[in-house]
Amino acid sequence: MSTLGIIGTGHLASYTTIALRNGGYQGQIVVSPRNSQVAADLAEKKLVTIADNNQAVIDKAEIVLLS
């Protein structure tokens, strides 16, 4: 399964991540630390991994969503 990276972790990224997980996506999702509160909330729910920066998201992901 592909690793999805999301750059720009805000409301859209949050909704998209939750919808993907509810829809059955089990691949890794890596998010940027852009909005640290949203990223931390998603990570706390075990939905995503937080990357150190945008470049780390690009390096780890096979698919990148700009949000």
CHARMM-style PDB file with segment names, atoms N, HN, CA, C and O in Angstrom:
ATOM      1  N   MET     1       0.852  -1.176   0.000  1.00  0.00      PROA
ATOM      2  CA  MET     1       0.000   0.000   0.000  1.00  0.00      PROA
ATOM      3  C   MET     1       0.899   1.240   0.000  1.00  0.00      PROA
ATOM      4  O   MET     1       1.945   1.259   0.648  1.00  0.00      PROA
ATOM      5  N   SER     2       0.489   2.243  -0.713  1.00  0.00      PROA
ATOM      6  HN  SER     2      -0.361   2.228  -1.239  1.00  0.00      PROA
ATOM      7  CA  SER     2       1.269   3.470  -0.847  1.00  0.00      PROA
ATOM      8  C   SER     2       1.240   4.307   0.425  1.00  0.00      PROA
ATOM      9  O   SER     2       0.271   4.296   1.183  1.00  0.00      PROA
ATOM     10  N   THR     3       2.338   5.034   0.631  1.00  0.00      PROA
ATOM     11  HN  THR     3       3.125   5.043   0.015  1.00  0.00      PROA
ATOM     12  CA  THR     3       2.400   6.003   1.725  1.00  0.00      PROA
ATOM     13  C   THR     3       1.914   7.337   1.192  1.00  0.00      PROA
ATOM     14  O   THR     3       2.398   7.820   0.168  1.00  0.00      PROA
ATOM     15  N   LEU     4       0.960   7.925   1.886  1.00  0.00      PROA
ATOM     16  HN  LEU     4       0.567   7.532   2.717  1.00  0.00      PROA
ATOM     17  CA  LEU     4       0.395   9.211   1.506  1.00  0.00      PROA
ATOM     18  C   LEU     4       1.008  10.287   2.374  1.00  0.00      PROA
ATOM     19  O   LEU     4       1.054  10.150   3.596  1.00  0.00      PROA
ATOM     20  N   GLY     5       1.475  11.350   1.759  1.00  0.00      PROA
ATOM     21  HN  GLY     5       1.437  11.461   0.766  1.00  0.00      PROA
ATOM     22  CA  GLY     5       1.986  12.503   2.484  1.00  0.00      PROA
ATOM     23  C   GLY     5       1.046  13.680   2.305  1.00  0.00      PROA
ATOM     24  O   GLY     5       0.537  13.921   1.210  1.00  0.00      PROA
ATOM     25  N   ILE     6       0.820  14.407   3.382  1.00  0.00      PROA
ATOM     26  HN  ILE     6       1.233  14.211   4.271  1.00  0.00      PROA
ATOM     27  CA  ILE     6      -0.049  15.584   3.303  1.00  0.00      PROA
ATOM     28  C   ILE     6       0.733  16.794   3.791  1.00  0.00      PROA
ATOM     29  O   ILE     6       1.213  16.824   4.924  1.00  0.00      PROA
ATOM     30  N   ILE     7       0.853  17.782   2.926  1.00  0.00      PROA
ATOM     31  HN  ILE     7       0.463  17.757   2.006  1.00  0.00      PROA
ATOM     32  CA  ILE     7       1.524  19.028   3.270  1.00  0.00      PROA
ATOM     33  C   ILE     7       0.453  20.096   3.453  1.00  0.00      PROA
ATOM     34  O   ILE     7      -0.382  20.307   2.573  1.00  0.00      PROA
ATOM     35  N   GLY     8       0.483  20.764   4.592  1.00  0.00      PROA
ATOM     36  HN  GLY     8       1.162  20.593   5.306  1.00  0.00      PROA
ATOM     37  CA  GLY     8      -0.516  21.768   4.911  1.00  0.00      PROA
ATOM     38  C   GLY     8      -1.569  21.148   5.818  1.00  0.00      PROA
ATOM     39  O   GLY     8      -2.708  20.947   5.397  1.00  0.00      PROA
ATOM     40  N   THR     9      -1.214  20.855   7.018  1.00  0.00      PROA
ATOM     41  HN  THR     9      -0.289  21.018   7.360  1.00  0.00      PROA
ATOM     42  CA  THR     9      -2.084  20.099   7.917  1.00  0.00      PROA
ATOM     43  C   THR     9      -3.075  21.028   8.614  1.00  0.00      PROA
ATOM     44  O   THR     9      -2.810  21.559   9.692  1.00  0.00      PROA
ATOM     45  N   GLY    10      -4.222  21.204   7.965  1.00  0.00      PROA
ATOM     46  HN  GLY    10      -4.438  20.772   7.089  1.00  0.00      PROA
ATOM     47  CA  GLY    10      -5.282  22.039   8.528  1.00  0.00      PROA
ATOM     48  C   GLY    10      -6.594  21.288   8.511  1.00  0.00      PROA
ATOM     49  O   GLY    10      -6.615  20.062   8.623  1.00  0.00      PROA
ATOM     50  N   HSD    11      -7.691  22.018   8.372  1.00  0.00      PROA
ATOM     51  HN  HSD    11      -7.674  23.014   8.282  1.00  0.00      PROA
ATOM     52  CA  HSD    11      -9.015  21.392   8.391  1.00  0.00      PROA
ATOM     53  C   HSD    11      -9.198  20.395   7.251  1.00  0.00      PROA
ATOM     54  O   HSD    11      -9.690  19.288   7.475  1.00  0.00      PROA
ATOM     55  N   LEU    12      -8.810  20.771   6.034  1.00  0.00      PROA
ATOM     56  HN  LEU    12      -8.410  21.670   5.852  1.00  0.00      PROA
ATOM     57  CA  LEU    12      -8.982  19.868   4.896  1.00  0.00      PROA
ATOM     58  C   LEU    12      -8.193  18.581   5.098  1.00  0.00      PROA
ATOM     59  O   LEU    12      -8.703  17.492   4.838  1.00  0.00      PROA
ATOM     60  N   ALA    13      -6.970  18.700   5.555  1.00  0.00      PROA
ATOM     61  HN  ALA    13      -6.556  19.585   5.767  1.00  0.00      PROA
ATOM     62  CA  ALA    13      -6.151  17.510   5.797  1.00  0.00      PROA
ATOM     63  C   ALA    13      -6.761  16.635   6.881  1.00  0.00      PROA
ATOM     64  O   ALA    13      -6.748  15.409   6.778  1.00  0.00      PROA
ATOM     65  N   SER    14      -7.289  17.261   7.908  1.00  0.00      PROA
ATOM     66  HN  SER    14      -7.299  18.257   7.992  1.00  0.00      PROA
ATOM     67  CA  SER    14      -7.922  16.516   8.994  1.00  0.00      PROA
ATOM     68  C   SER    14      -9.129  15.746   8.490  1.00  0.00      PROA
ATOM     69  O   SER    14      -9.253  14.548   8.748  1.00  0.00      PROA
ATOM     70  N   TYR    15     -10.022  16.420   7.772  1.00  0.00      PROA
ATOM     71  HN  TYR    15      -9.921  17.393   7.562  1.00  0.00      PROA
ATOM     72  CA  TYR    15     -11.216  15.769   7.240  1.00  0.00      PROA
ATOM     73  C   TYR    15     -10.855  14.656   6.263  1.00  0.00      PROA
ATOM     74  O   TYR    15     -11.459  13.583   6.286  1.00  0.00      PROA
ATOM     75  N   THR    16      -9.871  14.912   5.408  1.00  0.00      PROA
ATOM     76  HN  THR    16      -9.381  15.783   5.389  1.00  0.00      PROA
ATOM     77  CA  THR    16      -9.450  13.925   4.420  1.00  0.00      PROA
ATOM     78  C   THR    16      -8.872  12.685   5.097  1.00  0.00      PROA
ATOM     79  O   THR    16      -9.195  11.558   4.722  1.00  0.00      PROA
ATOM     80  N   THR    17      -8.021  12.898   6.090  1.00  0.00      PROA
ATOM     81  HN  THR    17      -7.759  13.814   6.394  1.00  0.00      PROA
ATOM     82  CA  THR    17      -7.409  11.780   6.811  1.00  0.00      PROA
ATOM     83  C   THR    17      -8.465  10.924   7.502  1.00  0.00      PROA
ATOM     84  O   THR    17      -8.438   9.698   7.401  1.00  0.00      PROA
ATOM     85  N   ILE    18      -9.375  11.558   8.188  1.00  0.00      PROA
ATOM     86  HN  ILE    18      -9.397  12.554   8.270  1.00  0.00      PROA
ATOM     87  CA  ILE    18     -10.435  10.815   8.884  1.00  0.00      PROA
ATOM     88  C   ILE    18     -11.299  10.045   7.879  1.00  0.00      PROA
ATOM     89  O   ILE    18     -11.661   8.894   8.122  1.00  0.00      PROA
ATOM     90  N   ALA    19     -11.626  10.680   6.759  1.00  0.00      PROA
ATOM     91  HN  ALA    19     -11.332  11.616   6.562  1.00  0.00      PROA
ATOM     92  CA  ALA    19     -12.441  10.011   5.737  1.00  0.00      PROA
ATOM     93  C   ALA    19     -11.702   8.819   5.131  1.00  0.00      PROA
ATOM     94  O   ALA    19     -12.300   7.767   4.905  1.00  0.00      PROA
ATOM     95  N   LEU    20     -10.412   8.978   4.869  1.00  0.00      PROA
ATOM     96  HN  LEU    20      -9.926   9.833   5.053  1.00  0.00      PROA
ATOM     97  CA  LEU    20      -9.632   7.858   4.338  1.00  0.00      PROA
ATOM     98  C   LEU    20      -9.620   6.687   5.306  1.00  0.00      PROA
ATOM     99  O   LEU    20      -9.814   5.540   4.904  1.00  0.00      PROA
ATOM    100  N   ARG    21      -9.392   6.974   6.577  1.00  0.00      PROA
ATOM    101  HN  ARG    21      -9.234   7.906   6.904  1.00  0.00      PROA
ATOM    102  CA  ARG    21      -9.368   5.901   7.583  1.00  0.00      PROA
ATOM    103  C   ARG    21     -10.743   5.264   7.739  1.00  0.00      PROA
ATOM    104  O   ARG    21     -10.850   4.043   7.844  1.00  0.00      PROA
ATOM    105  N   ASN    22     -11.791   6.072   7.754  1.00  0.00      PROA
ATOM    106  HN  ASN    22     -11.705   7.065   7.668  1.00  0.00      PROA
ATOM    107  CA  ASN    22     -13.146   5.525   7.852  1.00  0.00      PROA
ATOM    108  C   ASN    22     -13.504   4.697   6.623  1.00  0.00      PROA
ATOM    109  O   ASN    22     -14.307   3.767   6.702  1.00  0.00      PROA
ATOM    110  N   GLY    23     -12.904   5.040   5.491  1.00  0.00      PROA
ATOM    111  HN  GLY    23     -12.251   5.796   5.426  1.00  0.00      PROA
ATOM    112  CA  GLY    23     -13.136   4.305   4.251  1.00  0.00      PROA
ATOM    113  C   GLY    23     -12.301   3.053   4.118  1.00  0.00      PROA
ATOM    114  O   GLY    23     -12.465   2.302   3.157  1.00  0.00      PROA
ATOM    115  N   GLY    24     -11.400   2.810   5.068  1.00  0.00      PROA
ATOM    116  HN  GLY    24     -11.267   3.420   5.849  1.00  0.00      PROA
ATOM    117  CA  GLY    24     -10.624   1.578   5.067  1.00  0.00      PROA
ATOM    118  C   GLY    24      -9.179   1.697   4.649  1.00  0.00      PROA
ATOM    119  O   GLY    24      -8.477   0.687   4.606  1.00  0.00      PROA
ATOM    120  N   TYR    25      -8.698   2.897   4.337  1.00  0.00      PROA
ATOM    121  HN  TYR    25      -9.268   3.719   4.372  1.00  0.00      PROA
ATOM    122  CA  TYR    25      -7.291   3.056   3.949  1.00  0.00      PROA
ATOM    123  C   TYR    25      -6.403   2.725   5.136  1.00  0.00      PROA
ATOM    124  O   TYR    25      -6.520   3.334   6.200  1.00  0.00      PROA
ATOM    125  N   GLN    26      -5.507   1.747   4.947  1.00  0.00      PROA
ATOM    126  HN  GLN    26      -5.412   1.252   4.083  1.00  0.00      PROA
ATOM    127  CA  GLN    26      -4.642   1.294   6.033  1.00  0.00      PROA
ATOM    128  C   GLN    26      -3.176   1.634   5.821  1.00  0.00      PROA
ATOM    129  O   GLN    26      -2.332   1.281   6.644  1.00  0.00      PROA
ATOM    130  N   GLY    27      -2.868   2.314   4.726  1.00  0.00      PROA
ATOM    131  HN  GLY    27      -3.554   2.601   4.057  1.00  0.00      PROA
ATOM    132  CA  GLY    27      -1.488   2.696   4.462  1.00  0.00      PROA
ATOM    133  C   GLY    27      -1.024   3.786   5.410  1.00  0.00      PROA
ATOM    134  O   GLY    27      -1.818   4.394   6.127  1.00  0.00      PROA
ATOM    135  N   GLN    28       0.280   4.016   5.395  1.00  0.00      PROA
ATOM    136  HN  GLN    28       0.925   3.522   4.812  1.00  0.00      PROA
ATOM    137  CA  GLN    28       0.844   5.057   6.248  1.00  0.00      PROA
ATOM    138  C   GLN    28       0.473   6.429   5.693  1.00  0.00      PROA
ATOM    139  O   GLN    28       0.495   6.648   4.482  1.00  0.00      PROA
ATOM    140  N   ILE    29       0.136   7.340   6.585  1.00  0.00      PROA
ATOM    141  HN  ILE    29       0.118   7.163   7.569  1.00  0.00      PROA
ATOM    142  CA  ILE    29      -0.117   8.737   6.231  1.00  0.00      PROA
ATOM    143  C   ILE    29       0.858   9.585   7.033  1.00  0.00      PROA
ATOM    144  O   ILE    29       0.893   9.518   8.262  1.00  0.00      PROA
ATOM    145  N   VAL    30       1.645  10.382   6.325  1.00  0.00      PROA
ATOM    146  HN  VAL    30       1.616  10.436   5.326  1.00  0.00      PROA
ATOM    147  CA  VAL    30       2.634  11.253   6.947  1.00  0.00      PROA
ATOM    148  C   VAL    30       2.199  12.692   6.700  1.00  0.00      PROA
ATOM    149  O   VAL    30       1.912  13.075   5.566  1.00  0.00      PROA
ATOM    150  N   VAL    31       2.152  13.489   7.769  1.00  0.00      PROA
ATOM    151  HN  VAL    31       2.385  13.178   8.691  1.00  0.00      PROA
ATOM    152  CA  VAL    31       1.715  14.878   7.631  1.00  0.00      PROA
ATOM    153  C   VAL    31       2.834  15.843   8.024  1.00  0.00      PROA
ATOM    154  O   VAL    31       3.738  15.506   8.789  1.00  0.00      PROA
ATOM    155  N   SER    32       2.743  17.042   7.477  1.00  0.00      PROA
ATOM    156  HN  SER    32       2.009  17.316   6.856  1.00  0.00      PROA
ATOM    157  CA  SER    32       3.685  18.092   7.849  1.00  0.00      PROA
ATOM    158  C   SER    32       3.283  18.668   9.199  1.00  0.00      PROA
ATOM    159  O   SER    32       2.128  18.545   9.608  1.00  0.00      PROA
ATOM    160  N   PRO    33       4.221  19.293   9.889  1.00  0.00      PROA
ATOM    161  CA  PRO    33       3.906  19.895  11.177  1.00  0.00      PROA
ATOM    162  C   PRO    33       3.347  21.309  11.051  1.00  0.00      PROA
ATOM    163  O   PRO    33       3.399  22.079  12.010  1.00  0.00      PROA
ATOM    164  N   ARG    34       2.821  21.658   9.896  1.00  0.00      PROA
ATOM    165  HN  ARG    34       2.779  21.033   9.117  1.00  0.00      PROA
ATOM    166  CA  ARG    34       2.369  23.029   9.600  1.00  0.00      PROA
ATOM    167  C   ARG    34       1.431  23.570  10.666  1.00  0.00      PROA
ATOM    168  O   ARG    34       1.675  24.642  11.219  1.00  0.00      PROA
ATOM    169  N   ASN    35       0.374  22.849  10.957  1.00  0.00      PROA
ATOM    170  HN  ASN    35       0.176  21.978  10.507  1.00  0.00      PROA
ATOM    171  CA  ASN    35      -0.536  23.220  12.045  1.00  0.00      PROA
ATOM    172  C   ASN    35      -0.307  22.177  13.136  1.00  0.00      PROA
ATOM    173  O   ASN    35      -0.874  21.085  13.094  1.00  0.00      PROA
ATOM    174  N   SER    36       0.513  22.519  14.094  1.00  0.00      PROA
ATOM    175  HN  SER    36       0.973  23.406  14.129  1.00  0.00      PROA
ATOM    176  CA  SER    36       0.957  21.537  15.082  1.00  0.00      PROA
ATOM    177  C   SER    36      -0.186  20.951  15.897  1.00  0.00      PROA
ATOM    178  O   SER    36      -0.118  19.791  16.304  1.00  0.00      PROA
ATOM    179  N   GLN    37      -1.238  21.731  16.145  1.00  0.00      PROA
ATOM    180  HN  GLN    37      -1.293  22.673  15.814  1.00  0.00      PROA
ATOM    181  CA  GLN    37      -2.360  21.211  16.940  1.00  0.00      PROA
ATOM    182  C   GLN    37      -3.140  20.151  16.169  1.00  0.00      PROA
ATOM    183  O   GLN    37      -3.463  19.097  16.716  1.00  0.00      PROA
ATOM    184  N   VAL    38      -3.444  20.425  14.903  1.00  0.00      PROA
ATOM    185  HN  VAL    38      -3.182  21.282  14.458  1.00  0.00      PROA
ATOM    186  CA  VAL    38      -4.168  19.450  14.083  1.00  0.00      PROA
ATOM    187  C   VAL    38      -3.314  18.202  13.894  1.00  0.00      PROA
ATOM    188  O   VAL    38      -3.811  17.084  14.028  1.00  0.00      PROA
ATOM    189  N   ALA    39      -2.033  18.385  13.584  1.00  0.00      PROA
ATOM    190  HN  ALA    39      -1.629  19.293  13.475  1.00  0.00      PROA
ATOM    191  CA  ALA    39      -1.140  17.241  13.404  1.00  0.00      PROA
ATOM    192  C   ALA    39      -1.064  16.401  14.683  1.00  0.00      PROA
ATOM    193  O   ALA    39      -1.117  15.173  14.620  1.00  0.00      PROA
ATOM    194  N   ALA    40      -0.943  17.047  15.823  1.00  0.00      PROA
ATOM    195  HN  ALA    40      -0.899  18.045  15.874  1.00  0.00      PROA
ATOM    196  CA  ALA    40      -0.866  16.327  17.095  1.00  0.00      PROA
ATOM    197  C   ALA    40      -2.157  15.584  17.392  1.00  0.00      PROA
ATOM    198  O   ALA    40      -2.115  14.458  17.889  1.00  0.00      PROA
ATOM    199  N   ASP    41      -3.301  16.186  17.098  1.00  0.00      PROA
ATOM    200  HN  ASP    41      -3.335  17.100  16.693  1.00  0.00      PROA
ATOM    201  CA  ASP    41      -4.593  15.526  17.309  1.00  0.00      PROA
ATOM    202  C   ASP    41      -4.707  14.261  16.454  1.00  0.00      PROA
ATOM    203  O   ASP    41      -5.149  13.220  16.939  1.00  0.00      PROA
ATOM    204  N   LEU    42      -4.310  14.351  15.190  1.00  0.00      PROA
ATOM    205  HN  LEU    42      -3.951  15.197  14.796  1.00  0.00      PROA
ATOM    206  CA  LEU    42      -4.367  13.189  14.304  1.00  0.00      PROA
ATOM    207  C   LEU    42      -3.390  12.099  14.743  1.00  0.00      PROA
ATOM    208  O   LEU    42      -3.711  10.912  14.694  1.00  0.00      PROA
ATOM    209  N   ALA    43      -2.210  12.508  15.165  1.00  0.00      PROA
ATOM    210  HN  ALA    43      -1.950  13.472  15.204  1.00  0.00      PROA
ATOM    211  CA  ALA    43      -1.211  11.532  15.629  1.00  0.00      PROA
ATOM    212  C   ALA    43      -1.659  10.862  16.920  1.00  0.00      PROA
ATOM    213  O   ALA    43      -1.436   9.667  17.109  1.00  0.00      PROA
ATOM    214  N   GLU    44      -2.283  11.615  17.800  1.00  0.00      PROA
ATOM    215  HN  GLU    44      -2.465  12.587  17.647  1.00  0.00      PROA
ATOM    216  CA  GLU    44      -2.764  11.066  19.073  1.00  0.00      PROA
ATOM    217  C   GLU    44      -3.817   9.984  18.838  1.00  0.00      PROA
ATOM    218  O   GLU    44      -3.915   9.023  19.602  1.00  0.00      PROA
ATOM    219  N   LYS    45      -4.601  10.152  17.775  1.00  0.00      PROA
ATOM    220  HN  LYS    45      -4.522  10.932  17.155  1.00  0.00      PROA
ATOM    221  CA  LYS    45      -5.629   9.167  17.426  1.00  0.00      PROA
ATOM    222  C   LYS    45      -5.042   8.001  16.625  1.00  0.00      PROA
ATOM    223  O   LYS    45      -5.769   7.112  16.181  1.00  0.00      PROA
ATOM    224  N   LYS    46      -3.717   8.018  16.447  1.00  0.00      PROA
ATOM    225  HN  LYS    46      -3.126   8.740  16.808  1.00  0.00      PROA
ATOM    226  CA  LYS    46      -2.995   6.974  15.703  1.00  0.00      PROA
ATOM    227  C   LYS    46      -3.389   6.924  14.228  1.00  0.00      PROA
ATOM    228  O   LYS    46      -3.350   5.860  13.609  1.00  0.00      PROA
ATOM    229  N   LEU    47      -3.767   8.072  13.666  1.00  0.00      PROA
ATOM    230  HN  LEU    47      -3.799   8.936  14.169  1.00  0.00      PROA
ATOM    231  CA  LEU    47      -4.166   8.132  12.263  1.00  0.00      PROA
ATOM    232  C   LEU    47      -3.003   8.483  11.344  1.00  0.00      PROA
ATOM    233  O   LEU    47      -3.003   8.101  10.173  1.00  0.00      PROA
ATOM    234  N   VAL    48      -2.005   9.210  11.864  1.00  0.00      PROA
ATOM    235  HN  VAL    48      -2.005   9.519  12.815  1.00  0.00      PROA
ATOM    236  CA  VAL    48      -0.906   9.710  11.041  1.00  0.00      PROA
ATOM    237  C   VAL    48       0.408   9.671  11.807  1.00  0.00      PROA
ATOM    238  O   VAL    48       0.452   9.452  13.018  1.00  0.00      PROA
ATOM    239  N   THR    49       1.462   9.890  11.056  1.00  0.00      PROA
ATOM    240  HN  THR    49       1.426  10.068  10.072  1.00  0.00      PROA
ATOM    241  CA  THR    49       2.793  10.140  11.606  1.00  0.00      PROA
ATOM    242  C   THR    49       3.153  11.574  11.230  1.00  0.00      PROA
ATOM    243  O   THR    49       2.881  12.008  10.110  1.00  0.00      PROA
ATOM    244  N   ILE    50       3.758  12.304  12.149  1.00  0.00      PROA
ATOM    245  HN  ILE    50       3.978  11.951  13.058  1.00  0.00      PROA
ATOM    246  CA  ILE    50       4.149  13.687  11.875  1.00  0.00      PROA
ATOM    247  C   ILE    50       5.606  13.705  11.407  1.00  0.00      PROA
ATOM    248  O   ILE    50       6.493  13.182  12.081  1.00  0.00      PROA
ATOM    249  N   ALA    51       5.833  14.309  10.253  1.00  0.00      PROA
ATOM    250  HN  ALA    51       5.112  14.734   9.705  1.00  0.00      PROA
ATOM    251  CA  ALA    51       7.190  14.467   9.735  1.00  0.00      PROA
ATOM    252  C   ALA    51       7.836  15.698  10.367  1.00  0.00      PROA
ATOM    253  O   ALA    51       7.150  16.545  10.939  1.00  0.00      PROA
ATOM    254  N   ASP    52       9.146  15.787  10.261  1.00  0.00      PROA
ATOM    255  HN  ASP    52       9.703  15.099   9.796  1.00  0.00      PROA
ATOM    256  CA  ASP    52       9.872  16.933  10.813  1.00  0.00      PROA
ATOM    257  C   ASP    52       9.614  18.219  10.037  1.00  0.00      PROA
ATOM    258  O   ASP    52       9.602  19.309  10.610  1.00  0.00      PROA
ATOM    259  N   ASN    53       9.407  18.082   8.718  1.00  0.00      PROA
ATOM    260  HN  ASN    53       9.417  17.197   8.252  1.00  0.00      PROA
ATOM    261  CA  ASN    53       9.195  19.249   7.867  1.00  0.00      PROA
ATOM    262  C   ASN    53       8.590  18.801   6.538  1.00  0.00      PROA
ATOM    263  O   ASN    53       8.389  17.606   6.319  1.00  0.00      PROA
ATOM    264  N   ASN    54       8.303  19.746   5.659  1.00  0.00      PROA
ATOM    265  HN  ASN    54       8.466  20.717   5.837  1.00  0.00      PROA
ATOM    266  CA  ASN    54       7.685  19.426   4.372  1.00  0.00      PROA
ATOM    267  C   ASN    54       8.563  18.523   3.521  1.00  0.00      PROA
ATOM    268  O   ASN    54       8.056  17.619   2.857  1.00  0.00      PROA
ATOM    269  N   GLN    55       9.865  18.750   3.530  1.00  0.00      PROA
ATOM    270  HN  GLN    55      10.277  19.484   4.070  1.00  0.00      PROA
ATOM    271  CA  GLN    55      10.759  17.921   2.728  1.00  0.00      PROA
ATOM    272  C   GLN    55      10.729  16.471   3.201  1.00  0.00      PROA
ATOM    273  O   GLN    55      10.810  15.553   2.385  1.00  0.00      PROA
ATOM    274  N   ALA    56      10.616  16.259   4.493  1.00  0.00      PROA
ATOM    275  HN  ALA    56      10.551  17.005   5.157  1.00  0.00      PROA
ATOM    276  CA  ALA    56      10.536  14.897   5.027  1.00  0.00      PROA
ATOM    277  C   ALA    56       9.255  14.207   4.567  1.00  0.00      PROA
ATOM    278  O   ALA    56       9.257  13.001   4.322  1.00  0.00      PROA
ATOM    279  N   VAL    57       8.170  14.954   4.450  1.00  0.00      PROA
ATOM    280  HN  VAL    57       8.168  15.934   4.649  1.00  0.00      PROA
ATOM    281  CA  VAL    57       6.917  14.386   3.919  1.00  0.00      PROA
ATOM    282  C   VAL    57       7.149  13.906   2.492  1.00  0.00      PROA
ATOM    283  O   VAL    57       6.780  12.785   2.142  1.00  0.00      PROA
ATOM    284  N   ILE    58       7.758  14.753   1.672  1.00  0.00      PROA
ATOM    285  HN  ILE    58       8.058  15.663   1.956  1.00  0.00      PROA
ATOM    286  CA  ILE    58       8.023  14.415   0.274  1.00  0.00      PROA
ATOM    287  C   ILE    58       8.945  13.203   0.172  1.00  0.00      PROA
ATOM    288  O   ILE    58       8.732  12.328  -0.668  1.00  0.00      PROA
ATOM    289  N   ASP    59       9.955  13.151   1.013  1.00  0.00      PROA
ATOM    290  HN  ASP    59      10.128  13.862   1.695  1.00  0.00      PROA
ATOM    291  CA  ASP    59      10.911  12.050   0.976  1.00  0.00      PROA
ATOM    292  C   ASP    59      10.286  10.713   1.365  1.00  0.00      PROA
ATOM    293  O   ASP    59      10.678   9.672   0.838  1.00  0.00      PROA
ATOM    294  N   LYS    60       9.318  10.730   2.283  1.00  0.00      PROA
ATOM    295  HN  LYS    60       8.999  11.576   2.711  1.00  0.00      PROA
ATOM    296  CA  LYS    60       8.729   9.489   2.792  1.00  0.00      PROA
ATOM    297  C   LYS    60       7.527   9.007   1.985  1.00  0.00      PROA
ATOM    298  O   LYS    60       7.206   7.819   2.007  1.00  0.00      PROA
ATOM    299  N   ALA    61       6.864   9.909   1.277  1.00  0.00      PROA
ATOM    300  HN  ALA    61       7.125  10.874   1.259  1.00  0.00      PROA
ATOM    301  CA  ALA    61       5.591   9.566   0.638  1.00  0.00      PROA
ATOM    302  C   ALA    61       5.759   9.223  -0.827  1.00  0.00      PROA
ATOM    303  O   ALA    61       6.627   9.754  -1.520  1.00  0.00      PROA
ATOM    304  N   GLU    62       4.900   8.315  -1.280  1.00  0.00      PROA
ATOM    305  HN  GLU    62       4.195   7.883  -0.717  1.00  0.00      PROA
ATOM    306  CA  GLU    62       4.829   7.977  -2.701  1.00  0.00      PROA
ATOM    307  C   GLU    62       3.789   8.849  -3.395  1.00  0.00      PROA
ATOM    308  O   GLU    62       3.868   9.087  -4.600  1.00  0.00      PROA
ATOM    309  N   ILE    63       2.817   9.323  -2.622  1.00  0.00      PROA
ATOM    310  HN  ILE    63       2.754   9.130  -1.642  1.00  0.00      PROA
ATOM    311  CA  ILE    63       1.785  10.229  -3.120  1.00  0.00      PROA
ATOM    312  C   ILE    63       1.743  11.416  -2.175  1.00  0.00      PROA
ATOM    313  O   ILE    63       1.723  11.236  -0.958  1.00  0.00      PROA
ATOM    314  N   VAL    64       1.730  12.632  -2.720  1.00  0.00      PROA
ATOM    315  HN  VAL    64       1.746  12.779  -3.709  1.00  0.00      PROA
ATOM    316  CA  VAL    64       1.707  13.832  -1.879  1.00  0.00      PROA
ATOM    317  C   VAL    64       0.459  14.650  -2.206  1.00  0.00      PROA
ATOM    318  O   VAL    64       0.173  14.953  -3.364  1.00  0.00      PROA
ATOM    319  N   LEU    65      -0.272  14.994  -1.148  1.00  0.00      PROA
ATOM    320  HN  LEU    65      -0.039  14.748  -0.207  1.00  0.00      PROA
ATOM    321  CA  LEU    65      -1.458  15.833  -1.276  1.00  0.00      PROA
ATOM    322  C   LEU    65      -1.116  17.202  -0.701  1.00  0.00      PROA
ATOM    323  O   LEU    65      -0.690  17.305   0.449  1.00  0.00      PROA
ATOM    324  N   LEU    66      -1.298  18.246  -1.490  1.00  0.00      PROA
ATOM    325  HN  LEU    66      -1.644  18.162  -2.424  1.00  0.00      PROA
ATOM    326  CA  LEU    66      -1.099  19.606  -1.005  1.00  0.00      PROA
ATOM    327  C   LEU    66      -2.446  20.111  -0.532  1.00  0.00      PROA
ATOM    328  O   LEU    66      -3.418  20.153  -1.287  1.00  0.00      PROA
ATOM    329  N   SER    67      -2.482  20.495   0.742  1.00  0.00      PROA
ATOM    330  HN  SER    67      -1.693  20.461   1.355  1.00  0.00      PROA
ATOM    331  CA  SER    67      -3.766  20.825   1.351  1.00  0.00      PROA
ATOM    332  C   SER    67      -3.742  22.240   1.887  1.00  0.00      PROA
ATOM    333  OT1 SER    67      -4.737  22.707   2.441  1.00  0.00      PROA
TER     334      SER     67
END
